[in-house]
PDB file of C-alpha atoms in Angstrom:
ATOM      1  CA  GLN A 213      49.350  -0.636  20.968  1.00 77.00           C
ATOM      2  CA  LYS A 214      45.819   0.945  20.188  1.00 85.00           C
ATOM      3  CA  GLU A 215      45.230   4.386  21.515  1.00 93.00           C
ATOM      4  CA  VAL A 216      41.896   3.157  23.163  1.00 96.00           C
ATOM      5  CA  GLU A 217      41.526  -0.284  24.583  1.00 96.00           C
ATOM      6  CA  GLN A 218      38.058  -1.681  25.233  1.00 95.00           C
ATOM      7  CA  ASP A 219      37.216  -5.275  26.452  1.00 88.00           C
ATOM      8  CA  PRO A 220      35.034  -6.636  23.442  1.00 84.00           C
ATOM      9  CA  GLY A 221      33.203  -8.979  25.699  1.00 86.00           C
ATOM     10  CA  PRO A 222      30.663 -10.520  25.238  1.00 93.00           C
ATOM     11  CA  LEU A 223      29.071  -9.570  28.506  1.00 95.00           C
ATOM     12  CA  SER A 224      25.882 -11.355  29.870  1.00 96.00           C
ATOM     13  CA  VAL A 225      24.290 -10.087  32.996  1.00 96.00           C
ATOM     14  CA  PRO A 226      20.769 -10.760  34.402  1.00 97.00           C
ATOM     15  CA  GLU A 227      18.083  -7.948  34.244  1.00 97.00           C
ATOM     16  CA  GLY A 228      18.266  -5.621  37.075  1.00 97.00           C
ATOM     17  CA  ALA A 229      22.009  -6.006  37.644  1.00 97.00           C
ATOM     18  CA  ILE A 230      24.481  -3.009  37.644  1.00 97.00           C
ATOM     19  CA  VAL A 231      26.734  -3.214  34.506  1.00 97.00           C
ATOM     20  CA  SER A 232      30.165  -1.720  34.235  1.00 97.00           C
ATOM     21  CA  LEU A 233      31.886  -0.928  31.054  1.00 97.00           C
ATOM     22  CA  ASN A 234      35.424   0.334  30.907  1.00 97.00           C
ATOM     23  CA  CYS A 235      38.059   1.820  28.426  1.00 97.00           C
ATOM     24  CA  THR A 236      41.681   2.715  28.907  1.00 97.00           C
ATOM     25  CA  TYR A 237      43.555   5.050  26.787  1.00 97.00           C
ATOM     26  CA  SER A 238      47.127   6.133  26.234  1.00 96.00           C
ATOM     27  CA  ASN A 239      46.818   9.686  24.574  1.00 93.00           C
ATOM     28  CA  SER A 240      47.019  12.273  27.435  1.00 93.00           C
ATOM     29  CA  ALA A 241      45.749  14.800  24.979  1.00 92.00           C
ATOM     30  CA  PHE A 242      42.230  13.335  25.078  1.00 93.00           C
ATOM     31  CA  GLN A 243      39.779  15.776  26.700  1.00 92.00           C
ATOM     32  CA  TYR A 244      36.405  14.726  25.586  1.00 91.00           C
ATOM     33  CA  PHE A 245      34.937  11.437  26.504  1.00 94.00           C
ATOM     34  CA  MET A 246      31.728   9.693  25.027  1.00 94.00           C
ATOM     35  CA  TRP A 247      29.777   6.576  25.231  1.00 96.00           C
ATOM     36  CA  TYR A 248      27.771   5.395  22.294  1.00 96.00           C
ATOM     37  CA  ARG A 249      25.218   2.668  22.130  1.00 96.00           C
ATOM     38  CA  GLN A 250      24.962   0.785  19.000  1.00 95.00           C
ATOM     39  CA  TYR A 251      22.097  -1.640  18.083  1.00 94.00           C
ATOM     40  CA  SER A 252      22.736  -4.233  15.443  1.00 88.00           C
ATOM     41  CA  ARG A 253      23.054  -2.872  12.048  1.00 81.00           C
ATOM     42  CA  LYS A 254      22.374   0.560  13.116  1.00 87.00           C
ATOM     43  CA  GLY A 255      24.589   3.739  13.690  1.00 90.00           C
ATOM     44  CA  PRO A 256      25.932   4.589  17.088  1.00 93.00           C
ATOM     45  CA  GLU A 257      23.895   6.743  19.325  1.00 92.00           C
ATOM     46  CA  LEU A 258      25.253   9.225  21.780  1.00 91.00           C
ATOM     47  CA  LEU A 259      24.516   8.154  25.532  1.00 93.00           C
ATOM     48  CA  MET A 260      26.831  10.206  27.525  1.00 92.00           C
ATOM     49  CA  TYR A 261      29.294  13.032  27.014  1.00 89.00           C
ATOM     50  CA  THR A 262      31.981  14.206  29.556  1.00 90.00           C
ATOM     51  CA  TYR A 263      34.562  17.052  29.431  1.00 86.00           C
ATOM     52  CA  SER A 264      37.691  16.212  31.181  1.00 85.00           C
ATOM     53  CA  SER A 265      37.733  14.438  34.613  1.00 86.00           C
ATOM     54  CA  GLY A 266      34.766  13.722  36.902  1.00 88.00           C
ATOM     55  CA  ASN A 267      31.353  12.005  37.018  1.00 92.00           C
ATOM     56  CA  LYS A 268      28.133  12.637  35.010  1.00 94.00           C
ATOM     57  CA  GLU A 269      24.821  10.925  35.652  1.00 95.00           C
ATOM     58  CA  ASP A 270      21.755  10.739  33.328  1.00 94.00           C
ATOM     59  CA  GLY A 271      18.828   8.526  34.506  1.00 96.00           C
ATOM     60  CA  ARG A 272      20.207   5.058  34.901  1.00 97.00           C
ATOM     61  CA  PHE A 273      23.553   5.837  33.357  1.00 97.00           C
ATOM     62  CA  THR A 274      26.658   7.263  34.978  1.00 97.00           C
ATOM     63  CA  ALA A 275      29.830   8.015  33.238  1.00 97.00           C
ATOM     64  CA  GLN A 276      33.093   8.479  35.107  1.00 96.00           C
ATOM     65  CA  VAL A 277      36.469   9.897  33.826  1.00 96.00           C
ATOM     66  CA  ASP A 278      39.842   9.448  35.655  1.00 95.00           C
ATOM     67  CA  LYS A 279      42.274  11.380  33.631  1.00 94.00           C
ATOM     68  CA  SER A 280      45.153  10.411  36.089  1.00 93.00           C
ATOM     69  CA  SER A 281      44.777   6.675  35.453  1.00 95.00           C
ATOM     70  CA  LYS A 282      43.565   7.130  31.758  1.00 95.00           C
ATOM     71  CA  TYR A 283      40.536   5.276  32.670  1.00 95.00           C
ATOM     72  CA  ILE A 284      36.784   5.761  31.889  1.00 97.00           C
ATOM     73  CA  SER A 285      33.721   3.980  32.948  1.00 97.00           C
ATOM     74  CA  LEU A 286      29.901   3.587  32.189  1.00 97.00           C
ATOM     75  CA  PHE A 287      27.655   2.208  34.605  1.00 97.00           C
ATOM     76  CA  ILE A 288      24.159   1.135  33.911  1.00 98.00           C
ATOM     77  CA  ARG A 289      21.856   0.630  36.900  1.00 97.00           C
ATOM     78  CA  ASP A 290      18.623  -1.478  36.902  1.00 97.00           C
ATOM     79  CA  SER A 291      19.655  -2.978  33.528  1.00 97.00           C
ATOM     80  CA  GLN A 292      16.869  -3.899  31.044  1.00 97.00           C
ATOM     81  CA  PRO A 293      16.620  -6.295  28.140  1.00 97.00           C
ATOM     82  CA  SER A 294      16.425  -3.112  25.872  1.00 96.00           C
ATOM     83  CA  ASP A 295      19.923  -2.172  27.059  1.00 97.00           C
ATOM     84  CA  SER A 296      21.291  -5.140  25.093  1.00 97.00           C
ATOM     85  CA  ALA A 297      23.605  -3.625  22.401  1.00 97.00           C
ATOM     86  CA  THR A 298      27.111  -2.902  21.759  1.00 96.00           C
ATOM     87  CA  TYR A 299      28.694  -0.045  23.797  1.00 97.00           C
ATOM     88  CA  LEU A 300      31.394   2.064  22.369  1.00 97.00           C
ATOM     89  CA  CYS A 301      33.687   4.463  24.255  1.00 97.00           C
ATOM     90  CA  ALA A 302      34.977   7.413  22.070  1.00 96.00           C
ATOM     91  CA  MET A 303      37.336  10.257  22.787  1.00 94.00           C
ATOM     92  CA  ARG A 304      39.124  13.257  21.188  1.00 91.00           C
ATOM     93  CA  THR A 305      41.451  16.052  21.772  1.00 88.00           C
ATOM     94  CA  ASN A 306      40.734  19.719  22.556  1.00 76.00           C
ATOM     95  CA  PHE A 307      42.414  20.912  19.296  1.00 72.00           C
ATOM     96  CA  GLY A 308      42.390  20.426  15.550  1.00 68.00           C
ATOM     97  CA  ASN A 309      39.682  18.558  13.840  1.00 73.00           C
ATOM     98  CA  GLU A 310      36.531  16.685  15.403  1.00 80.00           C
ATOM     99  CA  LYS A 311      38.261  13.124  14.991  1.00 90.00           C
ATOM    100  CA  LEU A 312      36.829  10.607  17.362  1.00 92.00           C
ATOM    101  CA  THR A 313      39.132   7.759  18.355  1.00 95.00           C
ATOM    102  CA  PHE A 314      36.874   4.601  19.220  1.00 96.00           C
ATOM    103  CA  GLY A 315      37.396   1.450  21.451  1.00 97.00           C
ATOM    104  CA  THR A 316      36.404  -1.785  19.656  1.00 95.00           C
ATOM    105  CA  GLY A 317      32.860  -1.920  21.627  1.00 95.00           C
ATOM    106  CA  THR A 318      31.763  -4.202  24.245  1.00 96.00           C
ATOM    107  CA  ARG A 319      28.806  -6.343  23.269  1.00 95.00           C
ATOM    108  CA  LEU A 320      26.413  -6.481  26.225  1.00 97.00           C
ATOM    109  CA  THR A 321      23.246  -8.899  26.655  1.00 97.00           C
ATOM    110  CA  ILE A 322      20.726  -8.515  29.459  1.00 97.00           C
ATOM    111  CA  ILE A 323      19.139 -11.666  30.336  1.00 97.00           C
ATOM    112  CA  PRO A 324      15.387 -11.379  31.229  1.00 95.00           C
TER     113      PRO A 324
ATOM    114  CA  GLU B 295      16.275  10.396  15.664  1.00 60.00           C
ATOM    115  CA  THR B 296      19.358  12.397  14.680  1.00 66.00           C
ATOM    116  CA  GLY B 297      18.108  13.908  11.501  1.00 82.00           C
ATOM    117  CA  VAL B 298      21.165  12.601   9.686  1.00 90.00           C
ATOM    118  CA  THR B 299      20.332  10.521   6.648  1.00 92.00           C
ATOM    119  CA  GLN B 300      22.447   8.217   4.517  1.00 96.00           C
ATOM    120  CA  SER B 301      21.900   6.623   1.106  1.00 96.00           C
ATOM    121  CA  PRO B 302      21.682   3.935   0.071  1.00 97.00           C
ATOM    122  CA  THR B 303      21.258   1.599   3.082  1.00 95.00           C
ATOM    123  CA  HIS B 304      23.018  -1.336   1.565  1.00 95.00           C
ATOM    124  CA  LEU B 305      25.229  -1.746  -1.423  1.00 96.00           C
ATOM    125  CA  ILE B 306      27.134  -4.628  -3.193  1.00 98.00           C
ATOM    126  CA  LYS B 307      29.973  -3.956  -5.541  1.00 98.00           C
ATOM    127  CA  THR B 308      32.798  -5.881  -7.097  1.00 98.00           C
ATOM    128  CA  ARG B 309      36.477  -5.413  -6.663  1.00 98.00           C
ATOM    129  CA  GLY B 310      37.912  -2.593  -8.747  1.00 97.00           C
ATOM    130  CA  GLN B 311      34.701  -0.684  -9.119  1.00 98.00           C
ATOM    131  CA  GLN B 312      33.871   2.712  -7.741  1.00 98.00           C
ATOM    132  CA  VAL B 313      31.172   3.642  -5.215  1.00 98.00           C
ATOM    133  CA  THR B 314      29.586   6.966  -3.965  1.00 98.00           C
ATOM    134  CA  LEU B 315      27.875   7.205  -0.650  1.00 98.00           C
ATOM    135  CA  ARG B 316      25.786  10.145   0.493  1.00 97.00           C
ATOM    136  CA  CYS B 317      24.835  11.869   3.624  1.00 96.00           C
ATOM    137  CA  SER B 318      22.452  14.685   4.398  1.00 92.00           C
ATOM    138  CA  SER B 319      20.989  16.466   7.339  1.00 86.00           C
ATOM    139  CA  GLN B 320      17.775  18.432   8.132  1.00 76.00           C
ATOM    140  CA  SER B 321      19.676  21.054  10.063  1.00 73.00           C
ATOM    141  CA  GLY B 322      22.699  23.162   9.122  1.00 69.00           C
ATOM    142  CA  HIS B 323      25.574  21.096  10.424  1.00 76.00           C
ATOM    143  CA  ASN B 324      28.669  22.751   9.061  1.00 81.00           C
ATOM    144  CA  THR B 325      31.022  19.745   9.968  1.00 88.00           C
ATOM    145  CA  VAL B 326      30.813  16.457   8.490  1.00 92.00           C
ATOM    146  CA  SER B 327      32.928  13.397   9.149  1.00 94.00           C
ATOM    147  CA  TRP B 328      33.150   9.893   7.717  1.00 97.00           C
ATOM    148  CA  TYR B 329      34.042   6.751   9.478  1.00 98.00           C
ATOM    149  CA  GLN B 330      34.403   3.064   8.371  1.00 98.00           C
ATOM    150  CA  GLN B 331      33.308   0.372  10.861  1.00 96.00           C
ATOM    151  CA  ALA B 332      34.529  -3.219   9.926  1.00 95.00           C
ATOM    152  CA  LEU B 333      32.580  -5.975  11.578  1.00 91.00           C
ATOM    153  CA  GLY B 334      33.346  -6.379  15.162  1.00 89.00           C
ATOM    154  CA  GLN B 335      35.375  -3.079  15.368  1.00 92.00           C
ATOM    155  CA  GLY B 336      35.035   0.339  16.381  1.00 94.00           C
ATOM    156  CA  PRO B 337      34.438   3.283  13.854  1.00 96.00           C
ATOM    157  CA  GLN B 338      37.805   4.342  12.243  1.00 97.00           C
ATOM    158  CA  PHE B 339      37.952   8.143  11.052  1.00 96.00           C
ATOM    159  CA  ILE B 340      38.424   8.600   7.412  1.00 97.00           C
ATOM    160  CA  PHE B 341      38.239  12.431   7.062  1.00 95.00           C
ATOM    161  CA  GLN B 342      36.384  15.512   7.890  1.00 93.00           C
ATOM    162  CA  TYR B 343      34.963  18.413   6.150  1.00 92.00           C
ATOM    163  CA  TYR B 344      34.358  21.880   7.401  1.00 88.00           C
ATOM    164  CA  ARG B 345      32.781  24.549   5.191  1.00 86.00           C
ATOM    165  CA  GLU B 346      33.554  22.441   2.076  1.00 89.00           C
ATOM    166  CA  GLU B 347      37.125  22.010   2.879  1.00 91.00           C
ATOM    167  CA  GLU B 348      38.872  18.835   4.064  1.00 91.00           C
ATOM    168  CA  ASN B 349      40.457  19.742   7.456  1.00 89.00           C
ATOM    169  CA  GLY B 350      41.486  16.246   8.788  1.00 91.00           C
ATOM    170  CA  ARG B 351      42.085  12.849   7.510  1.00 93.00           C
ATOM    171  CA  GLY B 352      42.846   9.440   9.025  1.00 93.00           C
ATOM    172  CA  ASN B 353      44.967   6.570   7.815  1.00 94.00           C
ATOM    173  CA  PHE B 354      43.092   5.889   4.640  1.00 97.00           C
ATOM    174  CA  PRO B 355      44.564   5.969   1.072  1.00 96.00           C
ATOM    175  CA  PRO B 356      43.895   8.640  -1.556  1.00 96.00           C
ATOM    176  CA  ARG B 357      41.306   6.439  -3.280  1.00 97.00           C
ATOM    177  CA  PHE B 358      39.018   7.525  -0.403  1.00 98.00           C
ATOM    178  CA  SER B 359      37.747  11.048  -1.293  1.00 96.00           C
ATOM    179  CA  GLY B 360      35.076  13.320  -0.318  1.00 96.00           C
ATOM    180  CA  LEU B 361      33.076  16.463  -1.098  1.00 95.00           C
ATOM    181  CA  GLN B 362      30.873  18.654   1.229  1.00 93.00           C
ATOM    182  CA  PHE B 363      28.296  20.794  -0.548  1.00 91.00           C
ATOM    183  CA  PRO B 364      27.022  24.401   0.354  1.00 88.00           C
ATOM    184  CA  ASN B 365      23.765  22.694   1.797  1.00 85.00           C
ATOM    185  CA  TYR B 366      26.019  20.913   4.144  1.00 81.00           C
ATOM    186  CA  SER B 367      25.301  17.414   2.612  1.00 92.00           C
ATOM    187  CA  SER B 368      28.286  15.204   1.720  1.00 95.00           C
ATOM    188  CA  GLU B 369      29.591  12.430  -0.500  1.00 97.00           C
ATOM    189  CA  LEU B 370      32.184   9.819   0.243  1.00 98.00           C
ATOM    190  CA  ASN B 371      33.749   8.297  -2.954  1.00 98.00           C
ATOM    191  CA  VAL B 372      35.930   5.043  -3.004  1.00 98.00           C
ATOM    192  CA  ASN B 373      37.784   4.145  -6.022  1.00 97.00           C
ATOM    193  CA  ALA B 374      39.217   0.784  -7.007  1.00 98.00           C
ATOM    194  CA  LEU B 375      37.242  -1.250  -4.326  1.00 98.00           C
ATOM    195  CA  GLU B 376      39.021  -3.857  -2.475  1.00 98.00           C
ATOM    196  CA  LEU B 377      37.520  -6.858  -0.457  1.00 97.00           C
ATOM    197  CA  ASP B 378      38.765  -5.145   2.930  1.00 97.00           C
ATOM    198  CA  ASP B 379      36.624  -2.058   1.995  1.00 98.00           C
ATOM    199  CA  SER B 380      33.456  -4.186   2.939  1.00 97.00           C
ATOM    200  CA  ALA B 381      32.130  -2.393   6.259  1.00 97.00           C
ATOM    201  CA  LEU B 382      29.569  -0.071   7.481  1.00 96.00           C
ATOM    202  CA  TYR B 383      30.218   3.626   6.529  1.00 98.00           C
ATOM    203  CA  LEU B 384      28.986   6.220   9.009  1.00 97.00           C
ATOM    204  CA  CYS B 385      28.495   9.821   8.374  1.00 96.00           C
ATOM    205  CA  VAL B 386      28.611  12.148  11.399  1.00 94.00           C
ATOM    206  CA  MET B 387      27.411  15.727  11.487  1.00 89.00           C
ATOM    207  CA  LYS B 388      28.228  18.516  14.008  1.00 84.00           C
ATOM    208  CA  GLY B 389      27.225  22.178  13.887  1.00 69.00           C
ATOM    209  CA  GLY B 390      26.109  24.917  16.010  1.00 60.00           C
ATOM    210  CA  GLU B 391      26.446  25.182  19.842  1.00 58.00           C
ATOM    211  CA  GLY B 392      27.503  22.184  21.855  1.00 61.00           C
ATOM    212  CA  GLU B 393      29.818  19.407  21.096  1.00 64.00           C
ATOM    213  CA  THR B 394      27.308  16.583  20.142  1.00 74.00           C
ATOM    214  CA  GLN B 395      28.156  14.779  17.038  1.00 81.00           C
ATOM    215  CA  TYR B 396      25.282  12.984  15.259  1.00 84.00           C
ATOM    216  CA  PHE B 397      25.671   9.678  13.584  1.00 90.00           C
ATOM    217  CA  GLY B 398      23.687   8.621  10.541  1.00 92.00           C
ATOM    218  CA  PRO B 399      22.266   5.166  10.346  1.00 93.00           C
ATOM    219  CA  GLY B 400      25.215   4.100   7.825  1.00 96.00           C
ATOM    220  CA  THR B 401      25.548   2.406   4.570  1.00 97.00           C
ATOM    221  CA  ARG B 402      26.440  -1.280   4.635  1.00 96.00           C
ATOM    222  CA  LEU B 403      28.992  -1.878   1.551  1.00 97.00           C
ATOM    223  CA  LEU B 404      29.772  -5.335   0.623  1.00 97.00           C
ATOM    224  CA  VAL B 405      32.543  -5.940  -1.903  1.00 98.00           C
ATOM    225  CA  LEU B 406      32.701  -9.234  -3.747  1.00 97.00           C
TER     226      LEU B 406
END
């Protein structure tokens, strides 16, 4: 079993829809949770960063962390064609090195 | 723009050869990590360097080695290349205040 599970998709939604992306994890030591966006043949770009449980909002993006359920989510409101990319969840513990453990990524397409 | 650069952008090698990938940053990031991202997968942690010392390693064999230089630039060396080493290699820099890790654009390696 992988430490971080993420549905690879692909996921296609119409422009303007709300997108929900999710990851589950098994390691209860994870304390930092991140969402990265990766365009084709590019490096990942940090979208959202959350420490421990709770919600965080940044413009059209909202990240939620539920540590009791070991479940994290990213919501994208008013989705745009430019949001079409692969979305990777990543997490790490609060000790040791800076190792990030990633999900496999969800490929998202926003249809105009 | 993350300010993290990698070279070369693309590389083709044959099985058994050796390769050196490079990473540098405009800012003084004192922690550098390397990740391997196979097609359709999330990045996998190779190792991390902090102040020129390796301080964490993922599940990669010793033929993957690295260096961090006093100017915080870094190299990833891979000996005895295998077909499965074909992937996008990502350099990640972190330093100063905050928890943000900055990804470079990656080097795409193809082993024939």
